[in-house]
Every structure is written in structure tokens, then in C-alpha cells.
mmCIF file of C-alpha atoms in Angstrom:
data_model
loop_
_atom_site.group_PDB
_atom_site.id
_atom_site.type_symbol
_atom_site.label_atom_id
_atom_site.label_comp_id
_atom_site.label_asym_id
_atom_site.label_seq_id
_atom_site.Cartn_x
_atom_site.Cartn_y
_atom_site.Cartn_z
ATOM 1 C CA MET A 1 0.000 0.000 0.000
ATOM 2 C CA LEU A 2 2.803 2.418 0.819
ATOM 3 C CA ARG A 3 4.398 1.822 -2.569
ATOM 4 C CA PHE A 4 1.064 2.514 -4.281
ATOM 5 C CA LEU A 5 0.621 5.751 -2.314
ATOM 6 C CA LYS A 6 4.182 6.763 -3.046
ATOM 7 C CA ARG A 7 3.519 6.417 -6.779
ATOM 8 C CA LEU A 8 0.187 8.224 -6.375
ATOM 9 C CA VAL A 9 1.721 11.305 -4.757
ATOM 10 C CA GLY A 10 4.821 11.200 -6.937
ATOM 11 C CA SER A 11 7.386 10.874 -4.196
ATOM 12 C CA ASP A 12 10.842 10.378 -5.681
ATOM 13 C CA ARG A 13 12.511 9.048 -2.532
ATOM 14 C CA GLY A 14 14.359 5.771 -2.719
ATOM 15 C CA SER A 15 12.025 3.988 -0.291
ATOM 16 C CA ALA A 16 8.542 4.564 1.030
ATOM 17 C CA ASP A 17 8.778 6.387 4.332
ATOM 18 C CA GLU A 18 5.943 5.355 6.625
ATOM 19 C CA ASP A 19 6.086 8.739 8.404
ATOM 20 C CA GLU A 20 5.287 10.386 5.083
ATOM 21 C CA PHE A 21 1.801 8.852 5.306
ATOM 22 C CA SER A 22 1.252 8.995 9.060
ATOM 23 C CA TRP A 23 -1.513 11.541 8.501
ATOM 24 C CA MET A 24 -3.593 8.703 7.011
ATOM 25 C CA HIS A 25 -3.660 6.699 10.251
ATOM 26 C CA PRO A 26 -6.753 7.193 12.430
ATOM 27 C CA PRO A 27 -6.205 8.239 16.041
ATOM 28 C CA GLU A 28 -5.081 5.573 18.493
ATOM 29 C CA ASP A 29 -8.086 6.379 20.701
ATOM 30 C CA PRO A 30 -11.211 6.133 18.512
ATOM 31 C CA GLY A 31 -13.179 8.001 21.184
ATOM 32 C CA SER A 32 -10.925 11.077 21.055
ATOM 33 C CA ALA A 33 -12.665 14.074 19.499
ATOM 34 C CA THR A 34 -9.337 15.931 19.428
ATOM 35 C CA GLY A 35 -7.670 12.973 17.696
ATOM 36 C CA TRP A 36 -10.334 12.931 14.990
ATOM 37 C CA ASP A 37 -10.174 16.723 14.598
ATOM 38 C CA CYS A 38 -6.424 16.389 13.902
ATOM 39 C CA TYR A 39 -7.038 13.459 11.542
ATOM 40 C CA TRP A 40 -9.551 15.377 9.412
ATOM 41 C CA ASP A 41 -7.478 18.573 9.515
ATOM 42 C CA ALA A 42 -4.560 16.560 8.093
ATOM 43 C CA HIS A 43 -6.790 15.161 5.332
ATOM 44 C CA LEU A 44 -7.889 18.685 4.499
ATOM 45 C CA ALA A 45 -4.268 19.888 4.452
ATOM 46 C CA HIS A 46 -3.348 17.027 2.071
ATOM 47 C CA GLN A 47 -6.392 17.708 -0.126
ATOM 48 C CA ALA A 48 -7.601 14.155 0.425
ATOM 49 C CA LEU A 49 -11.175 14.753 1.554
ATOM 50 C CA GLY A 50 -12.720 12.557 -1.156
ATOM 51 C CA PHE A 51 -10.607 9.580 -0.151
ATOM 52 C CA ALA A 52 -13.295 8.408 2.312
ATOM 53 C CA ASP A 53 -15.784 7.837 -0.515
ATOM 54 C CA ILE A 54 -13.850 6.015 -3.212
ATOM 55 C CA PHE A 55 -15.487 2.643 -2.560
ATOM 56 C CA CYS A 56 -19.046 3.754 -1.677
ATOM 57 C CA GLU A 57 -21.870 2.433 -3.837
ATOM 58 C CA ASP A 58 -25.386 2.821 -2.467
ATOM 59 C CA ASP A 59 -27.581 1.565 -5.304
ATOM 60 C CA ALA A 60 -28.526 -1.742 -3.637
ATOM 61 C CA LEU A 61 -29.184 0.014 -0.333
ATOM 62 C CA ALA A 62 -31.461 2.579 -1.999
ATOM 63 C CA ARG A 63 -33.404 -0.140 -3.853
ATOM 64 C CA VAL A 64 -34.007 -2.157 -0.671
ATOM 65 C CA MET A 65 -35.000 0.952 1.249
ATOM 66 C CA ASP A 66 -37.399 2.078 -1.491
ATOM 67 C CA ARG A 67 -38.930 -1.386 -1.797
ATOM 68 C CA ASN A 68 -39.603 -1.507 1.960
ATOM 69 C CA GLY A 69 -40.669 2.100 2.531
ATOM 70 C CA LEU A 70 -37.593 2.915 4.608
ATOM 71 C CA ARG A 71 -36.571 6.602 4.735
ATOM 72 C CA ARG A 72 -34.463 7.420 7.826
ATOM 73 C CA ILE A 73 -30.687 6.872 7.775
ATOM 74 C CA LEU A 74 -28.094 7.476 10.476
ATOM 75 C CA CYS A 75 -24.583 7.956 9.110
ATOM 76 C CA ALA A 76 -22.604 7.244 12.293
ATOM 77 C CA GLY A 77 -19.028 8.486 12.273
ATOM 78 C CA CYS A 78 -19.512 10.233 8.928
ATOM 79 C CA GLY A 79 -16.265 12.195 9.022
ATOM 80 C CA VAL A 80 -15.906 14.163 5.789
ATOM 81 C CA SER A 81 -17.767 11.687 3.615
ATOM 82 C CA MET A 82 -20.052 13.029 0.891
ATOM 83 C CA GLU A 83 -22.244 9.937 1.292
ATOM 84 C CA PRO A 84 -24.738 11.652 3.645
ATOM 85 C CA LEU A 85 -25.187 14.434 1.070
ATOM 86 C CA ALA A 86 -25.710 11.886 -1.705
ATOM 87 C CA LEU A 87 -28.286 9.942 0.306
ATOM 88 C CA ALA A 88 -30.157 13.152 1.116
ATOM 89 C CA ALA A 89 -30.060 14.098 -2.582
ATOM 90 C CA ALA A 90 -31.490 10.643 -3.308
ATOM 91 C CA GLY A 91 -34.534 11.445 -1.174
ATOM 92 C CA PHE A 92 -33.704 10.022 2.240
ATOM 93 C CA GLU A 93 -33.895 11.687 5.668
ATOM 94 C CA VAL A 94 -30.279 11.585 6.827
ATOM 95 C CA THR A 95 -28.725 12.330 10.192
ATOM 96 C CA ALA A 96 -24.937 12.534 9.944
ATOM 97 C CA VAL A 97 -23.057 12.403 13.240
ATOM 98 C CA ASP A 98 -19.372 12.557 14.063
ATOM 99 C CA ILE A 99 -17.380 13.115 17.222
ATOM 100 C CA SER A 100 -15.139 15.536 15.309
ATOM 101 C CA SER A 101 -16.503 19.069 15.320
ATOM 102 C CA HIS A 102 -13.974 19.872 12.576
ATOM 103 C CA ALA A 103 -15.385 17.186 10.260
ATOM 104 C CA ILE A 104 -18.951 18.392 10.737
ATOM 105 C CA ALA A 105 -17.914 22.040 10.238
ATOM 106 C CA ILE A 106 -16.148 21.090 7.002
ATOM 107 C CA MET A 107 -19.206 19.236 5.735
ATOM 108 C CA GLN A 108 -21.617 22.013 6.705
ATOM 109 C CA HIS A 109 -19.592 24.464 4.620
ATOM 110 C CA VAL A 110 -18.539 22.274 1.715
ATOM 111 C CA GLN A 111 -19.840 23.387 -1.651
ATOM 112 C CA GLN A 112 -22.263 20.664 -2.621
ATOM 113 C CA PRO A 113 -21.413 19.147 -5.992
ATOM 114 C CA ASP A 114 -23.879 18.993 -8.820
ATOM 115 C CA ARG A 115 -26.758 16.708 -7.734
ATOM 116 C CA GLY A 116 -26.471 14.493 -10.816
ATOM 117 C CA ARG A 117 -22.725 13.950 -10.356
ATOM 118 C CA LEU A 118 -23.206 13.271 -6.660
ATOM 119 C CA LEU A 119 -25.876 10.631 -7.329
ATOM 120 C CA MET A 120 -23.803 9.068 -10.106
ATOM 121 C CA HIS A 121 -20.666 8.881 -7.924
ATOM 122 C CA PHE A 122 -22.562 6.863 -5.308
ATOM 123 C CA SER A 123 -24.333 4.734 -7.960
ATOM 124 C CA LEU A 124 -27.729 6.124 -6.983
ATOM 125 C CA GLY A 125 -28.926 6.661 -10.552
ATOM 126 C CA ASP A 126 -31.614 9.108 -11.600
ATOM 127 C CA ARG A 127 -33.862 9.933 -8.663
ATOM 128 C CA SER A 128 -35.822 12.775 -10.226
ATOM 129 C CA GLY A 129 -38.243 14.442 -7.876
ATOM 130 C CA ALA A 130 -36.692 12.864 -4.775
ATOM 131 C CA GLU A 131 -36.512 15.285 -1.867
ATOM 132 C CA GLY A 132 -34.527 14.366 1.190
ATOM 133 C CA SER A 133 -32.978 16.166 4.111
ATOM 134 C CA ILE A 134 -29.783 16.182 6.090
ATOM 135 C CA GLN A 135 -29.092 17.051 9.688
ATOM 136 C CA TRP A 136 -25.499 17.375 10.933
ATOM 137 C CA GLU A 137 -24.714 16.528 14.572
ATOM 138 C CA VAL A 138 -21.503 16.708 16.584
ATOM 139 C CA GLY A 139 -21.217 14.080 19.277
ATOM 140 C CA ASP A 140 -20.760 10.469 20.231
ATOM 141 C CA ARG A 141 -22.755 8.163 17.968
ATOM 142 C CA PHE A 142 -23.426 5.923 20.963
ATOM 143 C CA ASP A 143 -25.150 8.740 22.885
ATOM 144 C CA PRO A 144 -28.943 8.457 22.412
ATOM 145 C CA ALA A 145 -29.298 12.175 23.164
ATOM 146 C CA VAL A 146 -27.170 12.984 20.087
ATOM 147 C CA CYS A 147 -28.995 10.708 17.643
ATOM 148 C CA PRO A 148 -32.150 9.410 19.312
ATOM 149 C CA GLY A 149 -33.688 7.649 16.304
ATOM 150 C CA PRO A 150 -35.434 5.566 15.430
ATOM 151 C CA TYR A 151 -33.606 4.927 12.182
ATOM 152 C CA ASP A 152 -34.384 2.463 9.430
ATOM 153 C CA VAL A 153 -30.719 2.049 8.488
ATOM 154 C CA ILE A 154 -27.469 2.820 10.269
ATOM 155 C CA LEU A 155 -24.305 3.238 8.189
ATOM 156 C CA GLU A 156 -20.906 3.413 9.782
#
């Protein structure tokens, strides 16, 4: 993986230096808000905010939800993922929660991409007329006061 990343960023060093990519490692304490703030700040500094979404495809999820009349989604630990925005654009009621206030602030101020491109990126197809919503929350995803539910689907 380090060799792949080295080629990706064009490093011309003789060997992959693990410290060069230390910003990609999540915090040692997954419950540390400060650790996650630093993690997402580093991703922002390295212009790697889209990295969290490269393998997301939600077409099967959307079909099952539509077929069963499910609308409410909790994106727990959303970080800087665009997936909550895509699901809201696809017509779902989305609550996106993260312990990192920095991640939520970034997502609340990110310029939303074109709706069609956003849906296509997450394999959500044409969902003309779909109207959803998104609510951003800072806090611990395990705290019922932060995201009380009920939810039809929880994504982590």
C-alpha cells in the first residue's frame, strides 16, 4: 500500500517512508474528538477529503429501502464523507453524526457538488423528484441524546 501511495503522490525518494503517510492513520483512541479533529485537519491539508468515498456504492441500499418504505438513515461516524449528502439528494432523511466538530464544520460548509454527479458517484442513478434532508450533529454516535432515532438504516 505504501508503494502505491508513493507512486500516487509522486514521491521520488528511494524507499517509502511510513512517516510520510502517518496523517492517514486514524487516532489511536477512537473516542478522542481531538484525535479525529487532527485526523480530518490533516486530510484537508493534504487535499484528500474525497478519499473516504472512493469505494461507496449505495444503489442496492437505496433499492431495498425504497422497496420496503424505509426513509431514515443514520450515518454514524460520517467524518468528511459526501455519502450523507448523496443519500439526502437521493430522497432520504439523513442524520450525519461525528465526534469531530472539525469534520462536521467542514461538511456544513462544503460546496455541494452537482446533484447528478453526486448521485452518479454513489451509484444512486436518476432519482428525479426525490426530496430528502440532512441534519449534521456533533457528538458520540453511541449517545442516544445525540442521535435518538429511530432509524431504518445505520451506516458506519
